[in-house]
PDB file of C-alpha atoms in Angstrom:
ATOM      1  CA  MET A1140      -6.777   8.607  57.542  1.00 51.00           C
ATOM      2  CA  ASN A1141      -9.875   8.167  59.600  1.00 63.00           C
ATOM      3  CA  ASP A1142     -11.570   4.826  60.537  1.00 57.00           C
ATOM      4  CA  ARG A1143     -13.978   5.088  57.813  1.00 62.00           C
ATOM      5  CA  ASP A1144     -11.280   5.565  55.259  1.00 59.00           C
ATOM      6  CA  ALA A1145      -9.265   2.589  56.862  1.00 53.00           C
ATOM      7  CA  VAL A1146     -12.341   0.342  56.415  1.00 51.00           C
ATOM      8  CA  SER A1147     -13.014   1.507  52.846  1.00 61.00           C
ATOM      9  CA  ALA A1148      -9.398   0.847  51.942  1.00 65.00           C
ATOM     10  CA  VAL A1149      -9.610  -2.922  52.834  1.00 62.00           C
ATOM     11  CA  PRO A1150     -10.230  -4.972  49.742  1.00 76.00           C
ATOM     12  CA  LEU A1151     -13.409  -7.109  49.700  1.00 87.00           C
ATOM     13  CA  ASP A1152     -12.811 -10.803  49.035  1.00 88.00           C
ATOM     14  CA  PRO A1153     -15.928 -12.203  47.171  1.00 87.00           C
ATOM     15  CA  ALA A1154     -14.662 -15.700  47.972  1.00 80.00           C
ATOM     16  CA  LEU A1155     -15.253 -15.043  51.758  1.00 81.00           C
ATOM     17  CA  MET A1156     -18.759 -13.788  51.226  1.00 81.00           C
ATOM     18  CA  ARG A1157     -21.039 -16.546  52.458  1.00 77.00           C
ATOM     19  CA  LYS A1158     -24.777 -16.755  53.487  1.00 79.00           C
ATOM     20  CA  GLN A1159     -26.568 -19.740  54.832  1.00 77.00           C
ATOM     21  CA  TYR A1160     -29.692 -20.234  52.898  1.00 75.00           C
ATOM     22  CA  ARG A1161     -33.032 -21.189  54.396  1.00 73.00           C
ATOM     23  CA  ALA A1162     -33.840 -24.696  55.740  1.00 73.00           C
ATOM     24  CA  GLU A1163     -37.260 -24.900  54.140  1.00 83.00           C
ATOM     25  CA  GLY A1164     -37.292 -26.751  50.869  1.00 92.00           C
ATOM     26  CA  LEU A1165     -39.301 -27.216  47.667  1.00 96.00           C
ATOM     27  CA  ALA A1166     -40.890 -30.573  47.100  1.00 96.00           C
ATOM     28  CA  GLU A1167     -42.534 -32.013  43.963  1.00 97.00           C
ATOM     29  CA  SER A1168     -45.660 -32.217  45.974  1.00 96.00           C
ATOM     30  CA  ASP A1169     -45.497 -28.404  46.612  1.00 94.00           C
ATOM     31  CA  LEU A1170     -45.688 -27.551  42.901  1.00 98.00           C
ATOM     32  CA  ALA A1171     -48.711 -26.197  40.987  1.00 98.00           C
ATOM     33  CA  GLY A1172     -49.993 -28.051  37.907  1.00 97.00           C
ATOM     34  CA  THR A1173     -48.304 -25.599  35.531  1.00 98.00           C
ATOM     35  CA  PRO A1174     -45.313 -23.343  35.694  1.00 98.00           C
ATOM     36  CA  ALA A1175     -47.444 -20.230  35.175  1.00 98.00           C
ATOM     37  CA  GLU A1176     -49.446 -21.174  38.195  1.00 98.00           C
ATOM     38  CA  GLN A1177     -46.295 -22.006  40.333  1.00 98.00           C
ATOM     39  CA  PHE A1178     -44.820 -18.791  39.128  1.00 98.00           C
ATOM     40  CA  ALA A1179     -47.794 -16.745  40.094  1.00 98.00           C
ATOM     41  CA  ARG A1180     -47.578 -18.148  43.655  1.00 98.00           C
ATOM     42  CA  TRP A1181     -43.961 -17.276  44.076  1.00 98.00           C
ATOM     43  CA  PHE A1182     -44.400 -13.845  42.423  1.00 98.00           C
ATOM     44  CA  ARG A1183     -47.226 -12.987  44.716  1.00 98.00           C
ATOM     45  CA  GLN A1184     -45.050 -14.020  47.749  1.00 97.00           C
ATOM     46  CA  ALA A1185     -42.183 -11.904  46.380  1.00 97.00           C
ATOM     47  CA  ALA A1186     -44.441  -8.820  46.052  1.00 97.00           C
ATOM     48  CA  THR A1187     -46.760  -9.085  48.892  1.00 96.00           C
ATOM     49  CA  GLN A1188     -44.780 -11.068  51.713  1.00 94.00           C
ATOM     50  CA  ALA A1189     -41.058 -10.385  51.048  1.00 93.00           C
ATOM     51  CA  HIS A1190     -41.921  -6.745  49.514  1.00 94.00           C
ATOM     52  CA  LEU A1191     -39.007  -7.121  47.149  1.00 96.00           C
ATOM     53  CA  PHE A1192     -38.157  -4.072  45.151  1.00 96.00           C
ATOM     54  CA  GLU A1193     -39.393  -4.531  41.656  1.00 97.00           C
ATOM     55  CA  PRO A1194     -40.074  -8.322  41.752  1.00 98.00           C
ATOM     56  CA  ASN A1195     -40.922  -8.147  38.139  1.00 98.00           C
ATOM     57  CA  ALA A1196     -37.288  -7.195  37.207  1.00 98.00           C
ATOM     58  CA  MET A1197     -35.665  -9.996  35.338  1.00 98.00           C
ATOM     59  CA  VAL A1198     -32.403 -10.597  33.471  1.00 98.00           C
ATOM     60  CA  VAL A1199     -33.059 -11.238  29.687  1.00 98.00           C
ATOM     61  CA  SER A1200     -30.286 -13.072  28.066  1.00 98.00           C
ATOM     62  CA  THR A1201     -30.092 -13.205  24.267  1.00 98.00           C
ATOM     63  CA  ALA A1202     -27.569 -14.245  21.692  1.00 98.00           C
ATOM     64  CA  ASP A1203     -26.982 -13.007  18.184  1.00 96.00           C
ATOM     65  CA  GLY A1204     -26.899 -14.944  15.059  1.00 94.00           C
ATOM     66  CA  GLU A1205     -23.221 -15.800  15.754  1.00 96.00           C
ATOM     67  CA  GLY A1206     -23.938 -17.012  19.269  1.00 96.00           C
ATOM     68  CA  ARG A1207     -22.454 -13.892  21.125  1.00 97.00           C
ATOM     69  CA  PRO A1208     -24.514 -13.502  24.188  1.00 98.00           C
ATOM     70  CA  SER A1209     -25.720 -10.313  26.053  1.00 98.00           C
ATOM     71  CA  SER A1210     -27.791  -9.747  29.188  1.00 98.00           C
ATOM     72  CA  ARG A1211     -29.674  -6.846  30.655  1.00 98.00           C
ATOM     73  CA  THR A1212     -32.484  -6.199  33.253  1.00 98.00           C
ATOM     74  CA  VAL A1213     -36.023  -5.737  31.920  1.00 98.00           C
ATOM     75  CA  LEU A1214     -39.292  -5.429  33.571  1.00 98.00           C
ATOM     76  CA  LEU A1215     -41.851  -8.185  33.109  1.00 98.00           C
ATOM     77  CA  LYS A1216     -45.247  -6.561  32.141  1.00 98.00           C
ATOM     78  CA  GLN A1217     -47.547  -9.714  31.879  1.00 98.00           C
ATOM     79  CA  PHE A1218     -47.550 -13.467  32.349  1.00 98.00           C
ATOM     80  CA  ASP A1219     -49.984 -16.257  31.637  1.00 98.00           C
ATOM     81  CA  GLU A1220     -50.213 -19.716  30.367  1.00 97.00           C
ATOM     82  CA  GLN A1221     -49.007 -18.390  26.947  1.00 97.00           C
ATOM     83  CA  GLY A1222     -45.677 -16.944  28.302  1.00 98.00           C
ATOM     84  CA  PHE A1223     -43.923 -13.792  29.799  1.00 98.00           C
ATOM     85  CA  VAL A1224     -44.231 -10.580  28.035  1.00 98.00           C
ATOM     86  CA  PHE A1225     -41.860  -7.451  28.028  1.00 98.00           C
ATOM     87  CA  TYR A1226     -41.571  -4.416  25.909  1.00 98.00           C
ATOM     88  CA  THR A1227     -38.699  -2.862  24.140  1.00 97.00           C
ATOM     89  CA  ASN A1228     -37.317  -0.967  21.235  1.00 95.00           C
ATOM     90  CA  TYR A1229     -37.097  -3.542  18.378  1.00 97.00           C
ATOM     91  CA  ASP A1230     -33.896  -1.833  17.183  1.00 95.00           C
ATOM     92  CA  SER A1231     -32.099  -2.364  20.435  1.00 96.00           C
ATOM     93  CA  ARG A1232     -29.385  -5.000  20.804  1.00 97.00           C
ATOM     94  CA  LYS A1233     -31.860  -7.510  22.436  1.00 97.00           C
ATOM     95  CA  GLY A1234     -34.401  -6.731  19.642  1.00 97.00           C
ATOM     96  CA  ARG A1235     -31.851  -7.375  16.955  1.00 97.00           C
ATOM     97  CA  ASP A1236     -30.603 -10.478  18.680  1.00 98.00           C
ATOM     98  CA  LEU A1237     -34.176 -11.923  18.898  1.00 98.00           C
ATOM     99  CA  SER A1238     -34.724 -11.220  15.194  1.00 97.00           C
ATOM    100  CA  GLU A1239     -31.687 -13.428  14.447  1.00 97.00           C
ATOM    101  CA  ASN A1240     -32.127 -15.949  17.219  1.00 98.00           C
ATOM    102  CA  PRO A1241     -35.472 -16.235  19.127  1.00 98.00           C
ATOM    103  CA  TYR A1242     -34.198 -18.344  21.907  1.00 98.00           C
ATOM    104  CA  VAL A1243     -33.989 -16.456  25.172  1.00 98.00           C
ATOM    105  CA  SER A1244     -33.510 -16.972  28.841  1.00 98.00           C
ATOM    106  CA  LEU A1245     -35.232 -15.042  31.590  1.00 98.00           C
ATOM    107  CA  LEU A1246     -33.879 -15.010  35.157  1.00 98.00           C
ATOM    108  CA  PHE A1247     -35.875 -13.651  38.203  1.00 98.00           C
ATOM    109  CA  PRO A1248     -33.131 -13.185  40.936  1.00 97.00           C
ATOM    110  CA  TRP A1249     -35.093 -13.053  44.100  1.00 97.00           C
ATOM    111  CA  HIS A1250     -32.062 -13.027  46.362  1.00 94.00           C
ATOM    112  CA  PRO A1251     -33.630 -11.958  49.626  1.00 94.00           C
ATOM    113  CA  MET A1252     -35.875 -15.011  49.381  1.00 95.00           C
ATOM    114  CA  ALA A1253     -32.950 -17.257  48.299  1.00 96.00           C
ATOM    115  CA  ARG A1254     -35.134 -17.994  45.274  1.00 97.00           C
ATOM    116  CA  GLN A1255     -34.566 -17.857  41.494  1.00 98.00           C
ATOM    117  CA  VAL A1256     -36.914 -18.609  38.550  1.00 98.00           C
ATOM    118  CA  ILE A1257     -35.163 -19.378  35.277  1.00 98.00           C
ATOM    119  CA  VAL A1258     -37.245 -19.499  32.060  1.00 98.00           C
ATOM    120  CA  SER A1259     -35.877 -20.865  28.760  1.00 98.00           C
ATOM    121  CA  GLY A1260     -37.975 -20.368  25.772  1.00 98.00           C
ATOM    122  CA  VAL A1261     -38.690 -18.688  22.388  1.00 98.00           C
ATOM    123  CA  ALA A1262     -39.624 -15.132  21.850  1.00 98.00           C
ATOM    124  CA  ARG A1263     -42.161 -13.667  19.453  1.00 98.00           C
ATOM    125  CA  ARG A1264     -43.315 -10.207  18.792  1.00 98.00           C
ATOM    126  CA  THR A1265     -46.676  -9.246  20.323  1.00 98.00           C
ATOM    127  CA  GLY A1266     -49.394  -7.926  18.015  1.00 97.00           C
ATOM    128  CA  ARG A1267     -49.615  -4.340  17.382  1.00 97.00           C
ATOM    129  CA  ASP A1268     -53.044  -4.033  19.034  1.00 97.00           C
ATOM    130  CA  GLU A1269     -51.650  -5.727  22.193  1.00 97.00           C
ATOM    131  CA  THR A1270     -48.659  -3.452  22.018  1.00 97.00           C
ATOM    132  CA  ALA A1271     -50.737  -0.236  21.510  1.00 97.00           C
ATOM    133  CA  ALA A1272     -52.947  -1.185  24.523  1.00 97.00           C
ATOM    134  CA  TYR A1273     -50.067  -1.486  26.717  1.00 97.00           C
ATOM    135  CA  PHE A1274     -48.384   1.731  25.393  1.00 96.00           C
ATOM    136  CA  ARG A1275     -51.512   3.611  26.369  1.00 96.00           C
ATOM    137  CA  THR A1276     -51.051   2.657  29.999  1.00 96.00           C
ATOM    138  CA  ARG A1277     -47.571   3.917  30.218  1.00 96.00           C
ATOM    139  CA  PRO A1278     -46.977   7.415  31.831  1.00 95.00           C
ATOM    140  CA  HIS A1279     -46.688  10.276  29.512  1.00 96.00           C
ATOM    141  CA  GLY A1280     -43.085  10.731  30.026  1.00 94.00           C
ATOM    142  CA  SER A1281     -42.321   7.038  29.207  1.00 95.00           C
ATOM    143  CA  GLN A1282     -44.243   7.241  26.028  1.00 94.00           C
ATOM    144  CA  LEU A1283     -42.070  10.226  24.958  1.00 93.00           C
ATOM    145  CA  GLY A1284     -38.975   8.282  26.039  1.00 91.00           C
ATOM    146  CA  ALA A1285     -39.798   5.409  23.722  1.00 93.00           C
ATOM    147  CA  TRP A1286     -39.514   7.987  20.824  1.00 91.00           C
ATOM    148  CA  ALA A1287     -36.595   9.918  22.304  1.00 89.00           C
ATOM    149  CA  SER A1288     -34.126   7.010  22.678  1.00 87.00           C
ATOM    150  CA  ALA A1289     -32.663   5.097  19.905  1.00 83.00           C
ATOM    151  CA  GLN A1290     -31.916   2.317  22.278  1.00 83.00           C
ATOM    152  CA  SER A1291     -28.479   0.733  22.279  1.00 82.00           C
ATOM    153  CA  SER A1292     -27.122   3.250  19.710  1.00 83.00           C
ATOM    154  CA  VAL A1293     -24.074   5.384  20.406  1.00 86.00           C
ATOM    155  CA  ILE A1294     -24.851   9.069  21.303  1.00 84.00           C
ATOM    156  CA  ALA A1295     -22.384  12.080  21.692  1.00 89.00           C
ATOM    157  CA  THR A1296     -23.651  13.553  24.947  1.00 93.00           C
ATOM    158  CA  ARG A1297     -26.505  13.278  27.355  1.00 94.00           C
ATOM    159  CA  ALA A1298     -27.585  16.780  26.272  1.00 93.00           C
ATOM    160  CA  ASP A1299     -28.571  15.322  22.896  1.00 90.00           C
ATOM    161  CA  LEU A1300     -30.938  12.942  24.494  1.00 90.00           C
ATOM    162  CA  ASP A1301     -32.391  15.610  26.655  1.00 91.00           C
ATOM    163  CA  ALA A1302     -32.863  17.902  23.600  1.00 92.00           C
ATOM    164  CA  SER A1303     -34.699  15.051  21.715  1.00 90.00           C
ATOM    165  CA  TYR A1304     -36.987  14.569  24.680  1.00 89.00           C
ATOM    166  CA  ALA A1305     -37.703  18.261  25.050  1.00 93.00           C
ATOM    167  CA  GLU A1306     -38.594  18.551  21.460  1.00 92.00           C
ATOM    168  CA  LEU A1307     -40.846  15.684  21.720  1.00 90.00           C
ATOM    169  CA  ALA A1308     -42.510  17.045  24.983  1.00 93.00           C
ATOM    170  CA  ALA A1309     -43.242  20.440  23.060  1.00 94.00           C
ATOM    171  CA  ARG A1310     -44.797  18.495  20.195  1.00 94.00           C
ATOM    172  CA  TYR A1311     -46.930  16.249  22.399  1.00 94.00           C
ATOM    173  CA  PRO A1312     -47.762  18.052  25.578  1.00 95.00           C
ATOM    174  CA  GLU A1313     -49.285  16.334  28.573  1.00 93.00           C
ATOM    175  CA  GLY A1314     -52.788  15.276  27.778  1.00 90.00           C
ATOM    176  CA  GLU A1315     -52.156  14.887  24.112  1.00 92.00           C
ATOM    177  CA  GLN A1316     -51.942  11.312  22.558  1.00 94.00           C
ATOM    178  CA  VAL A1317     -48.603  10.179  21.704  1.00 95.00           C
ATOM    179  CA  PRO A1318     -48.516   7.651  18.703  1.00 94.00           C
ATOM    180  CA  VAL A1319     -47.069   4.187  19.307  1.00 95.00           C
ATOM    181  CA  PRO A1320     -43.556   4.160  17.720  1.00 94.00           C
ATOM    182  CA  PRO A1321     -43.378   1.603  14.868  1.00 94.00           C
ATOM    183  CA  HIS A1322     -40.020   0.287  16.126  1.00 95.00           C
ATOM    184  CA  TRP A1323     -41.250  -0.375  19.687  1.00 96.00           C
ATOM    185  CA  GLY A1324     -43.324  -3.288  20.916  1.00 97.00           C
ATOM    186  CA  GLY A1325     -43.545  -6.406  23.020  1.00 98.00           C
ATOM    187  CA  PHE A1326     -41.973  -9.867  23.031  1.00 98.00           C
ATOM    188  CA  ARG A1327     -43.889 -12.876  24.429  1.00 98.00           C
ATOM    189  CA  VAL A1328     -41.442 -15.676  25.557  1.00 98.00           C
ATOM    190  CA  ALA A1329     -43.276 -19.007  25.354  1.00 98.00           C
ATOM    191  CA  PRO A1330     -41.521 -21.178  27.835  1.00 98.00           C
ATOM    192  CA  GLN A1331     -39.896 -24.514  26.950  1.00 98.00           C
ATOM    193  CA  SER A1332     -38.617 -25.023  30.571  1.00 98.00           C
ATOM    194  CA  VAL A1333     -39.168 -23.144  33.776  1.00 98.00           C
ATOM    195  CA  GLU A1334     -36.840 -23.983  36.751  1.00 98.00           C
ATOM    196  CA  PHE A1335     -37.849 -23.059  40.242  1.00 98.00           C
ATOM    197  CA  TRP A1336     -34.649 -22.727  42.536  1.00 98.00           C
ATOM    198  CA  GLN A1337     -34.896 -22.633  46.212  1.00 97.00           C
ATOM    199  CA  GLY A1338     -31.806 -22.129  48.320  1.00 96.00           C
ATOM    200  CA  ARG A1339     -31.106 -24.710  50.966  1.00 94.00           C
ATOM    201  CA  GLU A1340     -28.375 -25.262  53.709  1.00 92.00           C
ATOM    202  CA  ASN A1341     -24.907 -26.431  52.704  1.00 92.00           C
ATOM    203  CA  ARG A1342     -25.579 -25.476  49.084  1.00 92.00           C
ATOM    204  CA  LEU A1343     -27.787 -28.441  48.671  1.00 94.00           C
ATOM    205  CA  HIS A1344     -30.408 -26.432  46.830  1.00 96.00           C
ATOM    206  CA  ASP A1345     -33.756 -27.600  45.587  1.00 97.00           C
ATOM    207  CA  ARG A1346     -34.033 -27.342  41.747  1.00 98.00           C
ATOM    208  CA  LEU A1347     -37.406 -28.338  40.230  1.00 98.00           C
ATOM    209  CA  ARG A1348     -37.890 -27.744  36.461  1.00 98.00           C
ATOM    210  CA  TYR A1349     -41.110 -27.900  34.410  1.00 98.00           C
ATOM    211  CA  VAL A1350     -40.331 -29.118  30.823  1.00 98.00           C
ATOM    212  CA  ALA A1351     -42.812 -28.818  28.112  1.00 98.00           C
ATOM    213  CA  GLU A1352     -44.080 -31.997  26.366  1.00 98.00           C
ATOM    214  CA  PRO A1353     -45.132 -32.210  22.777  1.00 96.00           C
ATOM    215  CA  ASP A1354     -48.865 -32.796  23.791  1.00 96.00           C
ATOM    216  CA  GLY A1355     -48.814 -29.486  25.738  1.00 95.00           C
ATOM    217  CA  SER A1356     -48.445 -31.076  29.223  1.00 97.00           C
ATOM    218  CA  TRP A1357     -45.470 -30.497  31.517  1.00 98.00           C
ATOM    219  CA  ARG A1358     -42.842 -32.941  33.037  1.00 98.00           C
ATOM    220  CA  VAL A1359     -41.263 -32.047  36.310  1.00 98.00           C
ATOM    221  CA  GLU A1360     -37.644 -33.061  36.939  1.00 98.00           C
ATOM    222  CA  ARG A1361     -35.372 -32.588  39.809  1.00 98.00           C
ATOM    223  CA  LEU A1362     -31.936 -31.250  39.133  1.00 98.00           C
ATOM    224  CA  SER A1363     -28.888 -31.806  41.220  1.00 97.00           C
ATOM    225  CA  PRO A1364     -27.547 -28.583  42.840  1.00 96.00           C
TER     226      PRO A1364
END
């Protein structure tokens, strides 16, 4: 056994993995007037200052009609004061969950910055015109992929998926318009609360949460870490 093998044979203990988070905090006076404005600030910093890989990657957590949860990573494609938008196959597990239970949580895990953003809200399908407009911006291969994959369904082999894609590529060669799949589209998550989590020393993190009020305004509250 060489040194590399000896090192790899040592079991890793997650309880011993510790990082001291940054000293700079997040104060109420630092926050923007709305969660969308505050998210835009942090998102810009994640993308342009920290240069995070896919800062728009978020964990989408749903639950079915019986309350059984599931999570997966999805890419955010738009955000504004109306909410956070992502696209998917409506027949996928998350699509089926959201048809039964529209409540959803989004988590942006920006670990290198010791930051998280946690959105809780209600998901509604985007209109077909909005979906089609976005679909046209996707690379040709991604458009074909939306047809080729019956997302979340069991398939026998990878070869079956590749064969389905090849058939579609022959039917719609590069440069030919691919129709928008009727089972594919967007969800817009209208936030009911948005938490901005900043890691601090000694695990005394700053957690500031915007909560939607009935009149459309936002209340900010501080959560204990």
